[in-house]
XYZ file of C-alpha atoms in Angstrom:
741
model
C 32.294 42.188 6.100
C 34.961 39.901 6.919
C 37.061 38.918 3.645
C 37.071 35.315 4.520
C 33.442 34.221 5.272
C 31.188 32.244 3.177
C 28.724 33.288 1.456
C 25.393 31.967 0.399
C 24.841 30.982 -3.308
C 21.551 29.691 -4.970
C 21.658 28.952 -8.968
C 18.894 30.690 -10.502
C 18.668 31.336 -14.402
C 18.138 35.666 -13.200
C 18.520 37.378 -10.619
C 15.882 36.406 -7.874
C 13.950 38.618 -5.028
C 13.205 36.903 -2.123
C 11.708 38.219 1.270
C 13.290 37.889 4.425
C 9.663 37.066 5.511
C 9.457 33.953 3.424
C 12.731 32.658 4.961
C 11.821 32.873 8.267
C 8.170 32.241 7.723
C 8.082 29.478 10.180
C 9.938 31.366 12.997
C 8.996 33.719 15.414
C 9.248 36.700 13.091
C 9.696 39.990 15.698
C 10.054 42.985 13.609
C 7.677 43.837 10.530
C 10.121 46.158 9.226
C 12.567 43.306 9.316
C 10.230 41.019 7.642
C 9.584 43.435 4.363
C 13.294 43.617 3.783
C 14.604 41.556 0.767
C 17.778 40.073 -0.240
C 18.994 39.873 -4.010
C 21.067 37.252 -4.681
C 23.480 36.974 -7.282
C 23.113 34.675 -10.522
C 26.391 32.661 -10.403
C 27.359 30.867 -12.991
C 30.586 28.248 -13.938
C 32.241 25.053 -12.202
C 30.628 23.300 -9.085
C 27.247 25.515 -9.110
C 24.702 24.150 -6.996
C 20.714 24.371 -7.422
C 17.846 24.939 -5.318
C 16.553 21.175 -5.333
C 12.654 22.618 -5.039
C 13.052 25.594 -7.455
C 9.536 26.577 -8.515
C 9.187 28.873 -11.269
C 11.979 30.920 -13.173
C 13.065 33.815 -14.951
C 13.108 36.013 -11.840
C 9.445 34.312 -10.568
C 9.196 33.785 -7.067
C 9.331 30.558 -5.915
C 6.356 28.757 -5.140
C 5.748 27.321 -1.692
C 5.385 23.306 -1.064
C 1.939 22.462 -0.586
C 1.139 21.335 2.819
C -1.481 19.747 4.627
C -4.257 21.658 5.792
C -4.288 19.679 9.260
C -2.548 16.786 11.282
C -5.799 14.650 11.066
C -5.691 15.019 6.951
C -2.030 13.428 6.896
C -2.785 10.577 9.469
C -6.386 9.718 7.302
C -3.743 10.144 3.984
C -1.316 7.550 5.634
C -3.708 5.470 6.819
C -5.824 5.446 3.742
C -2.594 4.166 1.529
C -1.619 1.446 4.019
C -4.829 -0.029 4.901
C -6.158 -1.467 1.443
C -7.774 -4.313 -0.066
C -4.775 -6.708 0.971
C -6.745 -5.990 5.027
C -9.907 -7.566 3.972
C -9.315 -10.161 1.721
C -5.243 -11.367 2.350
C -4.679 -11.355 6.064
C -7.989 -13.221 7.056
C -6.661 -15.945 4.800
C -3.143 -15.672 6.306
C -4.919 -16.462 9.510
C -6.920 -18.582 8.590
C -4.000 -20.491 6.891
C -1.162 -20.333 9.351
C -2.809 -21.449 12.868
C -5.488 -18.590 13.245
C -5.085 -16.476 16.665
C -1.312 -18.040 17.066
C -0.308 -16.194 13.817
C -1.276 -12.935 15.430
C 2.074 -13.535 17.402
C 4.612 -13.509 14.763
C 2.590 -11.023 12.748
C 3.238 -8.392 15.865
C 6.534 -9.560 16.697
C 7.633 -8.885 13.187
C 5.529 -5.588 13.289
C 8.033 -4.110 15.981
C 11.089 -5.295 14.446
C 10.717 -4.643 10.526
C 7.000 -2.794 9.997
C 7.597 0.088 12.383
C 11.235 0.787 12.185
C 11.113 0.811 8.285
C 7.714 3.259 8.137
C 9.640 5.615 10.731
C 12.461 5.378 8.530
C 10.472 6.584 5.354
C 8.438 9.023 7.345
C 11.745 10.506 9.119
C 13.385 10.743 5.456
C 10.442 12.400 3.407
C 10.168 15.173 6.454
C 13.705 15.725 6.800
C 14.556 16.216 2.907
C 11.073 16.892 2.042
C 11.183 15.498 -1.591
C 9.990 12.777 -3.666
C 11.555 9.106 -3.012
C 13.603 10.075 -5.969
C 14.967 13.659 -4.407
C 15.479 11.881 -1.239
C 17.693 8.932 -2.122
C 19.560 11.161 -4.795
C 20.286 13.299 -1.604
C 21.446 10.909 0.562
C 23.884 9.323 -1.971
C 23.364 10.169 -5.701
C 24.891 6.600 -6.512
C 22.033 4.805 -5.032
C 19.412 7.448 -6.802
C 18.086 4.909 -8.799
C 15.987 3.637 -5.561
C 13.787 6.645 -6.466
C 13.440 5.687 -10.191
C 12.586 1.674 -8.935
C 9.913 3.042 -6.568
C 8.328 4.842 -8.943
C 8.356 2.031 -11.848
C 6.749 -0.317 -9.006
C 3.919 2.612 -8.096
C 3.316 2.196 -11.632
C 2.898 -0.930 -12.208
C 1.077 -1.968 -9.340
C -1.058 1.254 -10.121
C -1.801 -0.540 -13.773
C -3.582 -3.786 -11.930
C -4.538 -2.254 -8.894
C -7.206 0.070 -10.799
C -8.218 -2.737 -12.277
C -9.315 -4.217 -8.923
C -11.210 -0.754 -8.440
C -12.893 -1.223 -11.877
C -14.285 -4.740 -10.807
C -15.522 -3.293 -7.269
C -17.400 -0.427 -9.255
C -19.237 -2.977 -11.963
C -20.529 -5.015 -8.841
C -21.734 -2.038 -6.995
C -23.146 -0.762 -10.413
C -25.076 -4.433 -10.235
C -26.005 -4.512 -6.656
C -28.841 -1.890 -7.047
C -31.688 -4.884 -7.859
C -33.506 -7.624 -5.932
C -32.732 -10.408 -6.075
C -29.217 -9.738 -6.997
C -27.968 -10.748 -10.352
C -25.778 -13.501 -8.483
C -28.113 -14.805 -6.487
C -29.062 -18.183 -8.626
C -27.902 -19.623 -12.039
C -29.287 -18.794 -14.930
C -32.056 -20.493 -17.064
C -31.548 -21.478 -20.576
C -34.908 -22.195 -22.460
C -35.458 -23.862 -25.875
C -38.438 -25.099 -27.598
C -38.851 -28.399 -25.164
C -37.421 -27.723 -21.725
C -35.810 -25.094 -19.744
C -32.197 -26.425 -17.973
C -29.905 -24.590 -15.937
C -26.463 -23.509 -17.556
C -23.976 -26.363 -17.538
C -21.115 -23.922 -16.365
C -23.217 -22.576 -13.415
C -24.196 -26.086 -12.378
C -21.138 -27.742 -12.168
C -19.766 -24.746 -10.152
C -21.953 -21.958 -8.224
C -23.998 -19.102 -9.106
C -21.763 -16.495 -7.500
C -18.347 -18.265 -9.028
C -20.472 -18.841 -12.659
C -21.578 -14.793 -12.460
C -17.800 -14.129 -11.618
C -16.204 -15.554 -14.369
C -18.601 -15.665 -16.692
C -20.931 -12.593 -16.450
C -18.086 -10.261 -15.113
C -15.098 -11.073 -16.594
C -16.345 -13.456 -19.568
C -12.989 -15.146 -19.088
C -11.093 -16.914 -21.541
C -9.334 -20.512 -20.969
C -6.030 -19.333 -21.055
C -3.417 -16.102 -20.802
C -3.017 -16.825 -24.968
C -6.708 -16.643 -25.827
C -7.051 -12.515 -25.784
C -10.806 -12.731 -26.868
C -11.139 -9.255 -27.253
C -12.133 -6.566 -24.787
C -14.550 -6.771 -22.315
C -16.897 -3.055 -23.024
C -18.209 -3.384 -19.670
C -15.091 -3.830 -17.636
C -13.713 -1.280 -19.740
C -16.358 1.596 -19.081
C -15.487 0.738 -15.209
C -11.811 0.996 -16.153
C -12.246 4.410 -17.578
C -14.326 5.466 -14.656
C -11.540 4.223 -12.128
C -9.023 6.282 -13.767
C -11.068 9.566 -14.432
C -11.873 9.272 -10.476
C -8.073 9.062 -9.492
C -7.349 11.946 -11.833
C -9.689 14.201 -10.345
C -8.873 13.383 -7.039
C -5.355 14.057 -7.467
C -5.173 16.509 -9.883
C -4.654 19.445 -7.910
C -2.174 17.195 -5.775
C -2.696 16.790 -1.473
C -5.041 19.775 -2.006
C -8.026 17.722 -3.889
C -6.902 14.422 -2.717
C -6.193 15.114 1.058
C -10.201 16.331 1.075
C -10.797 12.890 -0.616
C -9.390 11.057 2.323
C -12.027 12.177 4.985
C -14.349 10.149 3.059
C -12.370 7.359 1.478
C -10.481 6.432 4.696
C -13.322 6.723 6.875
C -15.922 5.233 5.200
C -14.567 1.555 5.411
C -14.805 1.685 8.882
C -18.025 2.564 9.147
C -18.898 -0.437 7.121
C -16.704 -2.503 8.591
C -18.309 -2.149 12.084
C -21.903 -2.220 10.446
C -21.150 -5.628 8.922
C -19.583 -7.095 12.254
C -23.029 -5.790 14.302
C -24.810 -7.596 11.134
C -23.410 -10.468 11.246
C -22.713 -11.297 14.426
C -26.608 -11.464 14.393
C -26.665 -14.271 12.186
C -26.853 -17.571 12.814
C -23.192 -19.570 12.812
C -21.372 -16.079 12.935
C -19.791 -16.958 16.320
C -18.817 -20.783 14.809
C -16.722 -18.603 12.100
C -14.990 -16.330 14.823
C -14.224 -19.213 17.230
C -12.561 -20.953 14.367
C -10.651 -17.884 13.522
C -9.320 -17.345 17.303
C -8.748 -21.296 18.011
C -4.709 -21.045 18.066
C -2.820 -23.926 16.219
C 0.412 -23.424 18.185
C 2.374 -25.947 16.429
C 1.942 -24.262 13.183
C 3.780 -21.316 15.056
C 7.265 -23.302 14.575
C 6.992 -23.673 11.220
C 9.447 -20.841 9.220
C 7.017 -20.906 6.306
C 4.438 -18.666 8.776
C 7.126 -16.278 9.608
C 8.156 -15.653 6.013
C 4.230 -14.782 5.084
C 4.094 -12.610 8.275
C 6.857 -10.403 7.362
C 5.709 -10.403 3.683
C 2.543 -9.275 4.952
C 3.817 -6.965 7.133
C 5.823 -5.541 4.870
C 3.521 -4.979 1.913
C 0.429 -3.949 4.464
C 2.247 -0.406 5.246
C 3.001 0.224 1.996
C 6.818 0.184 2.611
C 8.973 0.593 -0.428
C 6.572 2.270 -2.938
C 7.513 5.806 -2.088
C 4.115 6.621 -0.923
C 4.806 7.098 2.460
C 7.821 9.336 1.649
C 5.828 11.798 -0.628
C 2.941 12.132 1.858
C 5.391 13.333 4.819
C 7.306 15.166 2.339
C 4.512 17.591 2.612
C 4.695 17.787 6.261
C 6.259 21.070 8.550
C 9.397 19.672 9.268
C 9.169 19.732 13.127
C 6.057 16.996 12.693
C 6.383 13.980 15.598
C 6.492 11.639 12.562
C 7.872 8.848 15.170
C 4.280 8.846 16.767
C 2.762 8.846 13.058
C 4.927 6.077 12.284
C 3.572 3.638 15.674
C 0.168 5.410 15.185
C -0.348 4.331 11.717
C 1.136 1.008 12.230
C -1.500 -0.001 15.079
C -4.048 1.065 13.301
C -3.046 -0.943 9.946
C -2.880 -3.998 12.441
C -6.319 -3.588 14.362
C -7.901 -2.852 10.882
C -6.625 -6.401 9.605
C -8.162 -7.516 12.962
C -11.241 -6.126 12.747
C -11.104 -6.931 8.787
C -10.577 -11.082 9.790
C -13.770 -10.750 12.447
C -15.720 -9.365 10.023
C -14.989 -11.912 7.250
C -15.047 -15.123 10.057
C -18.202 -14.041 11.219
C -19.954 -13.999 7.459
C -18.075 -17.196 6.449
C -19.021 -18.980 9.783
C -22.796 -17.705 8.485
C -22.201 -19.055 4.826
C -20.576 -22.403 6.119
C -24.118 -22.692 8.527
C -26.334 -22.692 5.467
C -23.546 -24.858 3.471
C -23.786 -27.343 5.891
C -27.355 -27.277 6.246
C -27.633 -27.519 2.666
C -24.883 -30.738 2.688
C -27.058 -32.173 5.796
C -30.162 -31.999 4.100
C -28.842 -33.831 0.205
C -27.070 -36.086 1.910
C -30.510 -36.806 4.468
C -32.435 -37.606 1.260
C -29.991 -39.966 -0.090
C -30.081 -42.106 3.072
C -33.741 -42.052 2.826
C -33.651 -43.205 -0.482
C -30.877 -46.197 0.569
C -33.507 -47.344 3.420
C -33.966 -50.727 2.931
C -31.421 -51.011 -0.256
C -28.269 -50.745 1.029
C -28.908 -49.152 4.754
C -31.082 -50.997 6.847
C -33.738 -48.727 8.845
C -32.351 -50.309 12.631
C -28.792 -48.335 11.747
C -31.206 -44.951 12.415
C -31.360 -43.819 15.720
C -34.989 -43.838 17.300
C -34.867 -40.265 17.707
C -33.825 -38.943 14.567
C -37.404 -38.713 12.455
C -36.741 -39.284 8.329
C -39.828 -40.114 7.139
C -41.647 -36.976 7.595
C -39.239 -34.658 5.790
C -38.275 -33.063 9.417
C -35.029 -30.856 9.873
C -31.717 -32.956 10.774
C -29.703 -31.289 13.476
C -25.885 -31.188 12.708
C -25.554 -33.190 15.633
C -27.960 -35.715 14.570
C -26.300 -36.363 11.307
C -22.860 -36.498 12.446
C -23.847 -39.323 14.759
C -26.326 -41.256 12.286
C -23.115 -40.869 9.647
C -20.844 -42.393 12.413
C -23.160 -45.547 12.912
C -23.690 -45.993 9.187
C -19.492 -45.599 8.544
C -18.556 -47.926 11.287
C -21.448 -50.402 10.166
C -21.188 -50.452 6.586
C -17.529 -49.888 6.936
C -16.499 -52.294 3.485
C -19.273 -50.486 1.769
C -19.323 -46.589 2.843
C -17.596 -45.530 -0.032
C -20.179 -46.731 -2.820
C -22.807 -45.390 -1.012
C -22.284 -41.582 -1.934
C -22.431 -40.483 1.068
C -20.419 -37.239 2.347
C -19.078 -36.138 5.765
C -21.079 -32.599 6.540
C -19.136 -30.210 8.834
C -18.909 -26.893 9.689
C -15.558 -26.903 10.444
C -14.689 -28.341 6.802
C -16.918 -25.375 5.369
C -14.440 -22.430 7.339
C -11.360 -24.723 6.347
C -11.987 -23.904 2.532
C -9.442 -21.189 2.272
C -10.037 -18.445 0.174
C -8.326 -15.391 -0.332
C -8.107 -12.411 -2.668
C -10.868 -12.410 -5.523
C -12.195 -15.738 -4.650
C -12.905 -14.182 -1.174
C -14.398 -10.999 -2.527
C -16.527 -11.511 -5.735
C -17.782 -15.421 -4.857
C -17.451 -16.310 -0.922
C -18.439 -12.899 0.330
C -20.899 -12.150 -2.734
C -22.636 -15.546 -2.003
C -22.775 -14.907 1.696
C -24.371 -11.668 1.270
C -27.101 -13.337 -1.249
C -28.718 -14.986 2.407
C -28.628 -11.626 3.981
C -31.916 -10.031 4.677
C -31.866 -6.706 2.845
C -29.038 -8.424 0.625
C -28.927 -5.308 -2.100
C -28.082 -2.976 0.537
C -25.032 -4.891 2.013
C -23.814 -5.729 -1.214
C -23.998 -1.522 -2.030
C -22.195 -1.205 1.017
C -19.520 -3.983 0.565
C -18.556 -3.153 -2.589
C -18.705 1.073 -1.900
C -16.010 0.063 0.798
C -13.838 -1.887 -1.518
C -14.066 1.193 -3.811
C -12.875 3.281 -1.135
C -10.045 1.158 0.409
C -8.940 0.415 -3.281
C -8.964 4.447 -4.191
C -7.023 5.270 -0.626
C -4.517 2.895 -1.621
C -4.229 4.190 -5.169
C -3.852 8.150 -4.020
C -0.698 6.929 -2.063
C 0.516 5.047 -4.790
C -0.011 7.875 -7.477
C 1.408 10.355 -5.527
C 4.302 8.197 -4.920
C 4.962 8.779 -9.115
C 3.883 12.020 -9.395
C 5.424 13.715 -6.551
C 9.095 12.561 -7.105
C 8.862 13.156 -10.740
C 7.423 17.168 -10.013
C 10.829 17.611 -7.882
C 12.821 16.506 -10.087
C 11.758 17.408 -13.425
C 9.697 21.018 -12.569
C 6.676 19.395 -14.697
C 3.237 21.147 -13.890
C 1.384 18.907 -11.971
C -2.355 19.051 -13.719
C -0.681 17.985 -16.812
C 1.590 15.206 -15.008
C -1.373 13.635 -13.366
C -3.155 14.107 -16.751
C -1.078 12.499 -18.567
C -0.197 9.601 -16.366
C -3.986 8.601 -16.097
C -4.240 8.493 -19.676
C -1.065 6.394 -20.459
C -2.021 4.142 -17.203
C -5.484 3.696 -18.985
C -4.345 2.955 -22.416
C -2.009 0.313 -21.066
C -4.724 -1.020 -18.692
C -6.581 -2.392 -21.642
C -4.727 -5.147 -21.605
C -6.468 -5.998 -17.974
C -9.959 -5.683 -19.213
C -9.658 -8.143 -22.038
C -11.082 -11.524 -21.756
C -7.749 -13.038 -20.591
C -7.236 -9.924 -18.318
C -7.390 -11.634 -15.044
C -4.351 -13.906 -15.830
C -2.643 -11.069 -16.562
C -3.535 -9.134 -13.163
C -2.468 -12.220 -11.687
C 0.964 -11.615 -13.292
C 1.742 -8.238 -12.426
C 0.602 -9.181 -8.844
C 2.919 -11.863 -8.730
C 5.936 -10.522 -10.285
C 5.771 -7.003 -10.676
C 6.597 -6.020 -6.836
C 7.019 -8.506 -4.246
C 11.199 -9.084 -5.342
C 11.718 -5.648 -6.548
C 10.075 -3.569 -3.438
C 12.288 -5.797 -1.309
C 15.344 -5.127 -2.862
C 14.323 -1.437 -3.067
C 13.852 -1.220 0.560
C 16.938 -3.378 1.665
C 18.824 -0.460 -0.419
C 16.994 2.128 1.585
C 17.786 0.495 5.121
C 21.780 0.432 3.982
C 21.593 3.752 2.330
C 20.534 5.308 5.912
C 22.123 3.154 7.990
C 25.423 2.414 6.606
C 25.951 5.350 3.937
C 24.322 8.281 5.327
C 25.646 7.190 8.741
C 22.841 6.233 11.284
C 24.796 8.378 13.823
C 24.094 11.789 11.638
C 20.716 10.366 10.817
C 20.213 10.500 14.717
C 21.357 13.919 14.866
C 19.291 15.061 12.212
C 16.321 13.127 13.929
C 17.007 15.039 17.049
C 17.314 18.536 15.584
C 13.970 17.708 13.391
C 11.970 16.207 16.635
C 13.212 17.586 19.637
C 14.516 14.602 21.177
C 17.054 11.650 20.515
C 14.693 8.820 19.098
C 14.893 5.235 21.150
C 18.288 3.456 20.932
C 15.853 0.592 20.056
C 15.806 1.996 16.660
C 19.401 2.350 15.872
C 20.354 -1.208 16.427
C 17.055 -1.888 14.222
C 18.064 0.365 11.351
C 21.542 -0.599 11.729
C 21.731 -4.458 12.027
C 18.681 -6.387 13.048
C 16.445 -5.104 10.461
C 18.805 -5.274 7.636
C 19.142 -8.886 8.576
C 15.729 -9.789 8.109
C 14.895 -8.157 4.990
C 17.989 -9.656 3.580
C 17.226 -13.184 4.875
C 13.310 -12.143 3.468
C 14.771 -11.444 0.136
C 16.652 -14.902 -0.471
C 13.930 -17.127 0.525
C 11.336 -15.051 -1.468
C 14.014 -15.180 -4.361
C 14.294 -18.846 -3.546
C 10.441 -19.716 -3.836
C 10.322 -17.856 -6.988
C 13.185 -19.843 -8.737
C 11.904 -23.288 -7.173
C 8.346 -23.126 -8.609
C 8.116 -22.241 -11.845
C 5.985 -19.569 -13.421
C 1.890 -20.545 -12.899
C -1.463 -19.295 -12.754
C -4.804 -20.342 -12.437
C -7.109 -20.842 -15.540
C -10.772 -21.075 -15.589
C -11.772 -24.344 -17.741
C -15.264 -23.217 -19.195
C -15.776 -27.365 -19.747
C -15.235 -28.424 -16.448
C -16.199 -25.351 -14.512
C -13.368 -25.410 -12.330
C -9.679 -23.580 -11.795
C -6.966 -25.483 -12.721
C -3.129 -24.623 -12.430
C -1.132 -24.259 -15.940
C 2.353 -22.791 -16.621
C 2.738 -19.560 -18.371
C 3.426 -20.036 -22.265
C 7.487 -19.112 -22.513
C 6.656 -15.803 -23.917
C 4.586 -15.298 -20.157
C 8.002 -16.582 -18.832
C 9.550 -13.742 -20.522
C 6.876 -11.200 -19.273
C 7.049 -12.254 -15.908
C 11.386 -12.021 -15.551
C 11.022 -8.662 -17.812
C 8.662 -7.093 -15.071
C 11.395 -8.084 -12.308
C 14.008 -6.982 -14.384
C 12.349 -3.258 -15.432
C 11.328 -2.497 -11.703
C 15.150 -2.925 -10.780
C 16.980 -1.885 -13.660
C 17.082 2.074 -12.506
C 19.399 0.681 -9.627
C 22.225 -0.541 -11.373
C 22.223 1.610 -14.103
C 22.038 5.119 -12.196
C 25.088 3.236 -9.599
C 26.891 2.694 -13.142
C 26.183 6.340 -14.598
C 27.230 8.257 -11.249
C 30.331 5.590 -10.343
C 31.938 5.884 -14.147
C 31.553 9.822 -14.370
C 28.331 10.169 -16.799
C 26.339 11.796 -14.881
C 28.330 14.937 -12.837
C 27.326 13.683 -8.997
C 28.609 16.956 -7.674
C 25.404 17.893 -6.712
C 25.601 14.937 -3.593
C 28.908 16.169 -2.799
C 29.875 17.606 0.299
C 27.854 20.646 0.165
C 25.604 21.502 3.252
C 22.008 21.504 3.128
C 19.284 24.220 4.724
C 15.575 24.153 4.252
C 13.481 26.906 3.309
C 9.710 25.739 3.886
C 10.785 22.213 2.585
C 13.327 23.600 0.057
C 16.793 22.616 0.093
C 19.056 24.985 -0.409
C 22.649 23.816 -1.372
C 25.883 26.282 -0.173
C 29.059 25.664 -1.036
C 32.186 27.790 -0.337
C 32.991 30.593 -2.913
C 36.464 32.132 -2.750
C 37.095 34.594 -0.699
C 37.167 37.930 -3.390
C 33.311 36.654 -4.571
C 31.945 36.968 -0.809
C 30.995 40.618 -1.189
C 29.632 40.552 -4.333
C 27.528 37.200 -4.197
C 25.713 37.598 -1.139
C 23.854 41.647 -1.481
C 24.251 43.482 -4.898
C 24.011 47.281 -5.291
C 23.848 47.953 -1.410
C 26.877 48.169 1.191
C 26.344 46.590 4.556
C 25.780 49.913 6.020
C 22.785 50.777 3.095
C 21.325 47.407 3.755
C 18.151 47.445 6.153
C 18.892 46.943 10.028
C 17.465 43.254 10.921
C 15.526 41.984 13.499
C 17.232 41.286 16.877
C 20.168 39.019 16.733
C 18.840 35.866 18.439
C 15.821 35.418 16.132
C 18.400 33.916 13.309
C 19.122 30.865 13.472
C 22.354 29.478 12.017
C 23.384 26.150 11.727
C 27.150 25.792 11.349
C 28.762 23.683 8.646
C 32.200 24.047 9.207
C 34.518 22.146 12.038
C 34.192 22.414 15.495
C 31.526 20.616 18.107
C 29.333 23.377 17.571
C 28.241 22.162 13.879
C 26.203 19.020 14.722
C 24.124 20.642 17.560
C 20.594 22.285 16.949
C 19.703 25.440 17.902
C 16.728 26.342 19.975
C 14.325 28.603 19.246
C 13.381 31.409 21.831
C 10.006 29.580 22.175
C 11.777 26.107 23.329
C 10.945 24.423 19.873
C 13.847 23.338 17.929
C 14.437 26.128 15.015
C 14.024 24.910 11.257
C 17.623 25.675 11.128
C 17.770 27.889 7.969
C 21.593 27.662 7.093
C 21.898 31.292 6.274
C 25.891 31.307 5.876
C 29.141 29.773 7.217
C 30.164 32.930 9.096
C 30.764 32.181 13.080
C 31.907 36.105 13.575
C 29.772 37.882 11.142
C 28.132 40.795 12.985
C 23.976 41.210 12.543
C 24.436 44.227 11.343
C 26.405 43.401 8.243
C 23.492 41.053 6.688
């Protein structure tokens, strides 16, 4: 072979035997004899050594293949399950109601196209191209930015801690739904020797509110009062972590199968709820309220900021779960199609969930409006002749026989009384009752799921059945997102530190459950709110800004487009070029600045439940609570500057991210470096001269990608079947005859 050629170098502890069948398993092999031949690679030690970043096994054992999805459907369901979560059900409807109804969909769609889809496509592409978790991906693109991956892992861990607590709450309500009537149907009674009375805390609030705060959480008055563990919630949290551990213990082989149920079941429930709700009185009022656009609100910057934030979190950007899932794909998978498909599935799921929520809330508003009219009508009857004259009541309204008064008649009666008794109206103690007023009471998060929705379901026929379905849906939505979040932790750590998946999964779940006990004490709900507000928002925005900058400006947008062309078989739309390089980072930095300003201007507060007054009240965090809030943000972001400093001052050798080229073997990145000429023959094949080596398959079945100069080095080699080859880089030997291999 030519003396000036460059040989492949592999870094292993002992001699490794690999079959050419492995190297060409994704290509059209044509010669069985060639597939059975083997290359014996020498173990090089010394300066400038490079490692196979996906090494599996050691001491001469054959490398384990990277796991892969069983089917494209399983992969899509995994991405949908991760992106579609609880926020689609209890956050998006609230934002829609708060920010102009149907008009809110316009800024949301615009920002989905400008921010959501480009960034989602970017994460899918880098994960599929480099086929590693978040740590390996960003360390490969730029070693100095390797801290991005560690920051993603930190955020994933923080989010997993409290997100599984929400699943445990859903499990508790699910377990309590198998009884008729439902336990939150009415306020409990207290009996003593002389009388029976309603619990004051429940009487001042409502049955579902009381059940949530007192029966389920047994909440303390403030965050400083720990109050000990809530043993029922502790058992539910243990069950939630056990489910996550069992589903994740075998990686995507186990979690992928669970996805068929956890991703599809919520859609079945949402459609059933929509059909049932549309048959209930008042549901159309709720849907009409949702789709009535308030166009003037669209001009407010706050609406666009909240829409951008929702797009950002709805797709799970920055967590590392998207990258982890896509890293198990075939390298020629059309990830652009996946990005668009999953993004719009997520959007239409949010719209479907909003329809369901407003249909149910419309039904609830109709019931609450009827109760309001009934109570005020009784008040008017008691005031007749004693503050309200009989002549003020329209003749067609009959109050004396206890007949039901319609909403229209009540509004007419109230208008007359208010006009005549303008000065004394406030002293009469009458309230205006309207369905619109009930619907304008914006609720989100746990308030929507565990209070408003549960109250509405108590009025459903066969309410236990619908309660079981609803909370089982919440559990499945939560688990789908948890799988992606935990994968965002496990995959990068396994790729980086080569630990066994089973041990790491169990260890991670045990550690998370132990720390999670903080959230199931009586003050645990306040810590959930703290982590939700401060552990993810700002750190994730910083992570995604750095991801965008790393690809577009550090790695190079032109080089990335060439990679995409080679990987996909076509050049992506030029739209993405300008989005990634200019528009998206600008919008992200703007969003980051506004979020930072909002956090800085608004002191850290939380909603405390005051038992004596039976209401929520915003209170400031104590000094130690403020320190914890700041620490969550700092700890999540700290890996980025730390890794940058260690690389910059050469405390950690960053030669692994240098100018060495990269090749792919079934998901493994194999780094090549030029060796001195005198080592070429010895480093490629040991023990056999070229003439003794087995004859390879025909020359046009081996695809080389040149790392040297010339224009050919940037062109993708085309496989004989017309698809782009995987581009395994055997060696940079432009003139090497086939027989020399």
